[in-house]
Amino acid sequence: MTHAHLTAWFVALILFFIALGLHKSGKEKGFKVVQMILRLFYILIIVTGVMLLTSISNISLLYIVKAVIGLWVVSMFELILVRMAKQKSTSIFWIQLVVTFVVALYLGFMLPLGFDFI
Ligand code: HEM
């Protein structure tokens, strides 16, 4: 499950940057398609995250914090792309994305479930 979770957010990150690139080069149709695929990956990230969460027997507050921060990252991906498509400012969401992404990585790798978990 850890592998599925890692793969899901890693692919989402790549798709996010592809979507940014397509928008910058004015390819709106391609942008919309990638945005749709990306939404599928949001679901995968959340489903695998929740599965990790429910598989922990002695859950601590840090896991809940990790999950909330993870959801925050996903929301920032979506908000940035939606606002960018509407030509609205995204800088405040970029700051939140960078900060929450770093925290999600730190908590994810710091928390004890390793690669061979499930
Ligand atoms: C883009 C958003 C996210 C990123 C970048 C991210 C990143 C990570 C990373 C790096 C790990 C460590 C994997 C490992 O131990 O090998 C992890 C584990 C985990 N994630 Fe996420 N995650 C995200 C979203 C979510 C969401 C939305 C949830 C819950 C709804 C969630 C719940 C968990 C849980 C419970 C773990 C297990 C913690 C552990 O390693 O002990 N994550 N995540």
Coordinates of N, CA, C and O and ligand atoms in Angstrom, one line a residue:
M1 N 0.8 -1.2 0.0 CA 0.0 0.0 0.0 C 0.9 1.3 0.0 O 0.5 2.3 -0.6
T2 N 2.0 1.2 0.7 CA 2.9 2.4 0.7 C 3.4 2.7 -0.7 O 3.4 3.8 -1.1
H3 N 3.7 1.6 -1.4 CA 4.1 1.8 -2.8 C 3.1 2.5 -3.7 O 3.3 3.4 -4.4
A4 N 1.8 2.0 -3.5 CA 0.7 2.6 -4.3 C 0.5 4.1 -3.9 O 0.3 4.9 -4.8
H5 N 0.6 4.4 -2.6 CA 0.5 5.7 -2.2 C 1.6 6.6 -2.7 O 1.3 7.7 -3.3
L6 N 2.8 6.1 -2.6 CA 4.0 6.9 -3.2 C 3.8 7.1 -4.6 O 4.0 8.2 -5.1
T7 N 3.5 6.1 -5.4 CA 3.3 6.2 -6.8 C 2.2 7.2 -7.2 O 2.4 8.0 -8.1
A8 N 1.1 7.1 -6.4 CA 0.0 8.0 -6.7 C 0.4 9.5 -6.6 O 0.1 10.3 -7.5
W9 N 1.0 9.8 -5.5 CA 1.3 11.3 -5.4 C 2.5 11.7 -6.3 O 2.5 12.8 -6.7
F10 N 3.4 10.7 -6.6 CA 4.5 11.1 -7.5 C 4.0 11.3 -8.9 O 4.3 12.3 -9.5
V11 N 3.1 10.5 -9.4 CA 2.5 10.7 -10.7 C 1.7 12.0 -10.7 O 1.7 12.7 -11.7
A12 N 0.9 12.2 -9.6 CA 0.1 13.4 -9.6 C 1.0 14.7 -9.7 O 0.7 15.6 -10.4
L13 N 2.2 14.6 -9.0 CA 3.1 15.8 -9.0 C 3.6 16.0 -10.5 O 3.6 17.2 -10.9
I14 N 3.9 14.9 -11.2 CA 4.4 15.1 -12.6 C 3.2 15.6 -13.5 O 3.4 16.6 -14.2
L15 N 2.0 15.1 -13.3 CA 0.9 15.5 -14.1 C 0.6 17.0 -13.8 O 0.2 17.8 -14.7
F16 N 0.8 17.4 -12.5 CA 0.5 18.8 -12.2 C 1.4 19.7 -13.0 O 1.0 20.7 -13.5
F17 N 2.7 19.3 -13.1 CA 3.7 20.2 -13.8 C 3.4 20.1 -15.3 O 3.6 21.1 -16.0
I18 N 3.0 19.0 -15.8 CA 2.6 18.9 -17.2 C 1.4 19.8 -17.5 O 1.4 20.6 -18.5
A19 N 0.4 19.8 -16.6 CA -0.8 20.7 -16.8 C -0.3 22.2 -16.8 O -0.8 22.9 -17.6
L20 N 0.6 22.5 -15.9 CA 1.1 23.9 -15.8 C 1.8 24.3 -17.2 O 1.5 25.3 -17.7
G21 N 2.6 23.4 -17.7 CA 3.3 23.6 -19.0 C 2.3 23.7 -20.1 O 2.5 24.7 -20.9
L22 N 1.3 22.9 -20.1 CA 0.3 23.0 -21.2 C -0.5 24.3 -21.2 O -0.7 24.9 -22.2
H23 N -0.8 24.7 -20.0 CA -1.5 26.0 -19.8 C -0.6 27.2 -20.3 O -1.1 28.0 -21.0
K24 N 0.6 27.1 -19.9 CA 1.6 28.2 -20.2 C 1.7 28.3 -21.7 O 1.9 29.4 -22.3
S25 N 1.7 27.1 -22.4 CA 1.9 27.2 -23.9 C 0.6 27.3 -24.6 O 0.5 27.0 -25.8
G26 N -0.5 27.6 -23.9 CA -1.8 27.9 -24.5 C -2.6 26.7 -25.0 O -3.5 26.8 -25.7
K27 N -2.1 25.5 -24.6 CA -2.8 24.2 -25.1 C -3.9 23.9 -24.1 O -3.8 23.0 -23.3
E28 N -5.0 24.6 -24.2 CA -6.1 24.5 -23.3 C -6.8 23.1 -23.3 O -7.2 22.6 -22.2
K29 N -6.9 22.5 -24.4 CA -7.6 21.2 -24.5 C -6.8 20.2 -23.8 O -7.3 19.4 -23.0
G30 N -5.5 20.2 -24.1 CA -4.5 19.2 -23.4 C -4.5 19.5 -21.9 O -4.6 18.5 -21.1
F31 N -4.6 20.8 -21.5 CA -4.6 21.1 -20.1 C -5.8 20.5 -19.4 O -5.7 19.9 -18.3
K32 N -7.0 20.6 -20.0 CA -8.3 20.1 -19.5 C -8.2 18.6 -19.3 O -8.6 18.0 -18.3
V33 N -7.6 17.9 -20.3 CA -7.5 16.4 -20.3 C -6.6 16.0 -19.1 O -6.9 15.2 -18.3
V34 N -5.4 16.7 -19.0 CA -4.5 16.3 -17.9 C -5.1 16.6 -16.6 O -4.9 15.9 -15.6
Q35 N -5.9 17.7 -16.5 CA -6.5 18.1 -15.2 C -7.5 17.0 -14.8 O -7.6 16.7 -13.6
M36 N -8.2 16.4 -15.8 CA -9.2 15.3 -15.5 C -8.4 14.1 -15.0 O -8.9 13.5 -14.0
I37 N -7.3 13.7 -15.7 CA -6.6 12.6 -15.3 C -6.0 12.8 -13.8 O -6.0 11.9 -13.0
L38 N -5.6 14.0 -13.6 CA -5.0 14.4 -12.3 C -6.0 14.2 -11.2 O -5.7 13.7 -10.1
R39 N -7.3 14.5 -11.5 CA -8.4 14.4 -10.5 C -8.5 12.9 -10.1 O -8.9 12.6 -9.0
L40 N -8.3 12.0 -11.1 CA -8.4 10.6 -10.8 C -7.3 10.2 -9.8 O -7.5 9.4 -8.9
F41 N -6.1 10.8 -10.0 CA -5.0 10.5 -9.1 C -5.2 11.1 -7.7 O -4.7 10.6 -6.7
Y42 N -5.9 12.2 -7.6 CA -6.3 12.8 -6.3 C -7.0 11.7 -5.5 O -6.8 11.4 -4.3
I43 N -8.0 11.1 -6.2 CA -8.8 10.0 -5.6 C -7.9 8.9 -5.1 O -8.0 8.4 -4.0
L44 N -7.0 8.5 -6.0 CA -6.0 7.4 -5.7 C -5.2 7.7 -4.4 O -5.0 6.9 -3.6
I45 N -4.7 9.0 -4.4 CA -3.9 9.4 -3.3 C -4.7 9.3 -2.0 O -4.2 8.7 -1.0
I46 N -5.9 9.8 -2.0 CA -6.8 9.8 -0.8 C -7.2 8.4 -0.4 O -7.1 8.0 0.8
V47 N -7.6 7.6 -1.4 CA -8.0 6.2 -1.1 C -6.8 5.4 -0.5 O -6.9 4.8 0.6
T48 N -5.6 5.5 -1.1 CA -4.4 4.8 -0.5 C -4.0 5.3 0.8 O -3.6 4.6 1.7
G49 N -4.1 6.7 1.0 CA -3.8 7.3 2.3 C -4.8 6.8 3.4 O -4.3 6.5 4.5
V50 N -6.1 6.8 3.0 CA -7.1 6.4 4.0 C -6.8 4.9 4.4 O -7.0 4.5 5.5
M51 N -6.5 4.1 3.3 CA -6.2 2.7 3.6 C -5.0 2.5 4.5 O -5.0 1.6 5.4
L52 N -4.0 3.3 4.3 CA -2.8 3.3 5.2 C -3.3 3.6 6.7 O -2.9 3.0 7.6
L53 N -4.1 4.7 6.7 CA -4.6 5.2 8.0 C -5.4 4.1 8.7 O -5.2 3.9 9.9
T54 N -6.3 3.5 8.0 CA -7.2 2.5 8.7 C -6.4 1.2 9.0 O -6.9 0.4 9.8
S55 N -5.2 1.0 8.4 CA -4.5 -0.2 8.7 C -3.6 -0.1 9.9 O -3.0 -1.1 10.4
I56 N -3.5 1.1 10.5 CA -2.7 1.3 11.7 C -3.5 1.0 12.9 O -4.6 1.6 13.1
S57 N -2.9 0.1 13.8 CA -3.7 -0.3 15.0 C -3.6 0.8 16.1 O -4.5 1.2 16.7
N58 N -2.3 1.2 16.3 CA -2.2 2.2 17.4 C -1.9 3.6 16.8 O -0.8 4.1 16.8
I59 N -3.0 4.2 16.3 CA -2.9 5.4 15.6 C -2.6 6.6 16.6 O -3.1 6.7 17.7
S60 N -1.7 7.5 16.1 CA -1.3 8.6 17.0 C -1.7 9.9 16.2 O -2.1 9.9 15.0
L61 N -1.7 11.0 16.9 CA -2.2 12.3 16.4 C -1.4 12.7 15.1 O -1.9 13.2 14.2
L62 N -0.1 12.2 15.1 CA 0.8 12.6 13.9 C 0.3 12.0 12.6 O 0.4 12.6 11.6
Y63 N -0.4 10.8 12.7 CA -0.9 10.2 11.5 C -2.1 11.1 11.0 O -2.3 11.2 9.8
I64 N -2.9 11.6 11.9 CA -4.0 12.4 11.5 C -3.5 13.7 10.9 O -4.0 14.2 9.9
V65 N -2.5 14.3 11.5 CA -1.8 15.5 11.0 C -1.3 15.2 9.6 O -1.5 16.0 8.7
K66 N -0.6 14.1 9.4 CA -0.1 13.7 8.1 C -1.2 13.6 7.1 O -1.1 14.1 5.9
A67 N -2.4 13.0 7.4 CA -3.5 12.9 6.5 C -4.1 14.3 6.2 O -4.3 14.6 5.0
V68 N -4.2 15.2 7.2 CA -4.8 16.5 6.9 C -3.8 17.3 6.0 O -4.3 17.9 5.0
I69 N -2.5 17.2 6.3 CA -1.5 17.9 5.4 C -1.6 17.3 4.0 O -1.5 18.1 3.0
G70 N -1.7 16.0 3.9 CA -1.8 15.4 2.6 C -3.0 15.9 1.8 O -2.9 16.2 0.6
L71 N -4.2 16.0 2.5 CA -5.4 16.5 1.9 C -5.2 18.0 1.4 O -5.7 18.4 0.4
W72 N -4.4 18.7 2.3 CA -4.1 20.1 2.0 C -3.3 20.2 0.7 O -3.6 21.1 -0.2
V73 N -2.3 19.4 0.5 CA -1.5 19.4 -0.7 C -2.4 19.1 -1.9 O -2.3 19.9 -2.9
V74 N -3.3 18.1 -1.8 CA -4.2 17.8 -3.0 C -5.1 19.0 -3.3 O -5.2 19.4 -4.4
S75 N -5.6 19.7 -2.2 CA -6.4 20.9 -2.5 C -5.7 22.0 -3.2 O -6.2 22.7 -4.0
M76 N -4.4 22.1 -2.8 CA -3.6 23.2 -3.4 C -3.3 22.9 -4.9 O -3.4 23.8 -5.8
F77 N -3.1 21.6 -5.2 CA -2.9 21.2 -6.7 C -4.1 21.7 -7.4 O -4.0 22.3 -8.5
E78 N -5.3 21.3 -6.9 CA -6.6 21.6 -7.6 C -6.8 23.1 -7.7 O -7.1 23.6 -8.8
L79 N -6.7 23.8 -6.5 CA -6.9 25.2 -6.5 C -6.0 26.0 -7.5 O -6.5 26.9 -8.2
I80 N -4.7 25.7 -7.5 CA -3.8 26.4 -8.3 C -4.2 26.2 -9.8 O -4.3 27.2 -10.5
L81 N -4.5 25.0 -10.2 CA -4.9 24.8 -11.6 C -6.2 25.5 -12.0 O -6.3 26.1 -13.0
V82 N -7.2 25.4 -11.1 CA -8.5 26.0 -11.4 C -8.3 27.6 -11.5 O -8.8 28.2 -12.4
R83 N -7.6 28.2 -10.5 CA -7.4 29.6 -10.5 C -6.6 30.1 -11.7 O -6.8 31.1 -12.2
M84 N -5.6 29.3 -12.0 CA -4.7 29.6 -13.1 C -5.6 29.7 -14.4 O -5.4 30.6 -15.3
A85 N -6.5 28.7 -14.6 CA -7.3 28.6 -15.8 C -8.2 29.8 -15.8 O -8.6 30.3 -16.9
K86 N -8.6 30.4 -14.7 CA -9.4 31.6 -14.6 C -8.6 32.9 -14.6 O -9.1 34.0 -14.3
Q87 N -7.3 32.8 -14.8 CA -6.4 33.9 -14.8 C -6.4 34.6 -13.5 O -6.2 35.9 -13.4
K88 N -6.6 33.9 -12.4 CA -6.5 34.6 -11.1 C -5.2 34.3 -10.4 O -4.5 33.4 -10.8
S89 N -4.9 35.1 -9.4 CA -3.6 35.0 -8.7 C -3.5 33.7 -7.9 O -4.4 33.3 -7.3
T90 N -2.3 33.1 -8.0 CA -2.1 31.8 -7.3 C -1.0 31.8 -6.3 O -0.7 30.8 -5.7
S91 N -0.3 33.0 -6.1 CA 0.9 33.0 -5.3 C 0.7 32.5 -3.9 O 1.5 31.7 -3.4
I92 N -0.4 32.9 -3.3 CA -0.6 32.4 -1.9 C -0.8 30.9 -1.8 O -0.4 30.3 -0.8
F93 N -1.4 30.3 -2.9 CA -1.6 28.9 -2.9 C -0.3 28.1 -3.2 O 0.0 27.0 -2.7
W94 N 0.6 28.8 -4.0 CA 1.9 28.2 -4.2 C 2.7 28.1 -3.0 O 3.4 27.0 -2.7
I95 N 2.7 29.1 -2.1 CA 3.4 29.1 -0.9 C 2.9 28.0 0.0 O 3.7 27.2 0.5
Q96 N 1.5 27.8 0.1 CA 0.9 26.8 0.9 C 1.3 25.4 0.3 O 1.6 24.4 1.1
L97 N 1.4 25.3 -1.0 CA 1.7 24.0 -1.6 C 3.1 23.6 -1.2 O 3.3 22.4 -0.8
V98 N 4.1 24.5 -1.4 CA 5.5 24.2 -1.1 C 5.6 23.8 0.4 O 6.2 22.7 0.7
V99 N 5.0 24.6 1.3 CA 5.2 24.3 2.7 C 4.5 22.9 3.1 O 5.1 22.1 3.7
T100 N 3.2 22.7 2.6 CA 2.5 21.5 3.0 C 3.2 20.3 2.4 O 3.2 19.2 2.9
F101 N 3.7 20.5 1.1 CA 4.3 19.3 0.5 C 5.6 18.9 1.3 O 5.8 17.7 1.5
V102 N 6.4 19.8 1.7 CA 7.6 19.5 2.5 C 7.2 18.8 3.8 O 7.8 17.8 4.1
V103 N 6.2 19.3 4.4 CA 5.7 18.7 5.7 C 5.2 17.3 5.5 O 5.5 16.4 6.2
A104 N 4.4 17.1 4.4 CA 3.8 15.8 4.1 C 5.0 14.8 3.8 O 4.9 13.7 4.3
L105 N 6.0 15.2 3.1 CA 7.1 14.3 2.8 C 7.8 14.0 4.1 O 8.1 12.8 4.4
Y106 N 8.1 15.0 5.0 CA 8.8 14.8 6.2 C 8.0 13.9 7.1 O 8.6 12.9 7.6
L107 N 6.7 14.2 7.3 CA 5.9 13.3 8.2 C 5.8 11.9 7.6 O 5.9 10.9 8.3
G108 N 5.5 11.8 6.3 CA 5.4 10.5 5.7 C 6.6 9.6 5.9 O 6.5 8.5 6.3
F109 N 7.8 10.2 5.6 CA 9.0 9.4 5.8 C 9.4 9.2 7.2 O 10.1 8.2 7.5
M110 N 9.0 10.1 8.1 CA 9.4 10.0 9.5 C 8.6 9.0 10.2 O 9.1 8.3 11.0
L111 N 7.3 9.0 9.9 CA 6.4 8.0 10.5 C 6.8 6.6 10.2 O 7.3 6.3 9.1
P112 N 6.6 5.7 11.2 CA 7.2 4.4 11.1 C 6.9 3.4 10.1 O 7.6 2.4 9.9
L113 N 5.7 3.5 9.4 CA 5.4 2.5 8.4 C 6.4 2.6 7.2 O 6.5 3.6 6.6
G114 N 7.0 1.5 7.0 CA 8.1 1.5 6.0 C 7.6 1.0 4.6 O 6.4 0.8 4.4
F115 N 8.5 0.7 3.7 CA 8.2 0.3 2.4 C 7.6 -1.1 2.3 O 6.8 -1.5 1.5
D116 N 8.0 -2.0 3.3 CA 7.5 -3.3 3.3 C 6.2 -3.5 4.1 O 5.8 -4.6 4.4
F117 N 5.6 -2.4 4.4 CA 4.3 -2.4 5.1 C 3.2 -2.8 4.2 O 3.0 -2.0 3.2
I118 N 2.5 -3.8 4.4 CA 1.4 -4.5 3.6 C 1.9 -4.7 2.1 O 2.4 -3.8 1.5
Ligands
HEM1 C1 0.1 14.9 -2.3 C2 -0.2 14.5 -1.1 C3 0.6 13.5 -0.3 C4 1.9 13.3 -0.2 C5 3.0 14.1 -1.0 C6 2.1 12.2 0.7 C7 3.4 11.7 1.0 C8 3.6 10.5 1.8 C9 4.9 9.9 2.0 C10 6.2 10.3 1.5 C11 4.6 8.8 2.9 C12 5.7 7.9 3.4 C13 5.7 6.5 2.7 C14 6.6 5.6 3.4 O1 6.6 5.5 4.6 O2 7.3 4.9 2.7 C15 3.2 8.8 3.2 C16 2.6 7.9 4.0 C17 1.3 8.1 4.5 N1 0.3 8.9 4.0 FE1 0.6 10.3 2.6 N2 0.9 11.8 1.2 C18 -0.1 12.6 0.6 C19 -1.4 12.5 0.8 C20 -2.0 11.7 1.8 C21 -3.4 11.7 2.2 C22 -4.5 12.5 1.4 C23 -3.6 10.9 3.2 C24 -4.8 10.5 4.0 C25 -6.1 10.8 3.7 C26 -2.3 10.3 3.6 C27 -2.0 9.4 4.6 C28 -0.8 8.8 4.8 C29 -0.6 7.7 5.8 C30 -1.6 7.3 6.8 C31 0.8 7.3 5.6 C32 1.5 6.3 6.5 C33 2.5 7.0 7.4 C34 3.7 6.2 7.7 O3 4.6 6.1 6.8 O4 3.8 5.6 8.8 N3 -1.4 10.9 2.7 N4 2.6 9.8 2.5

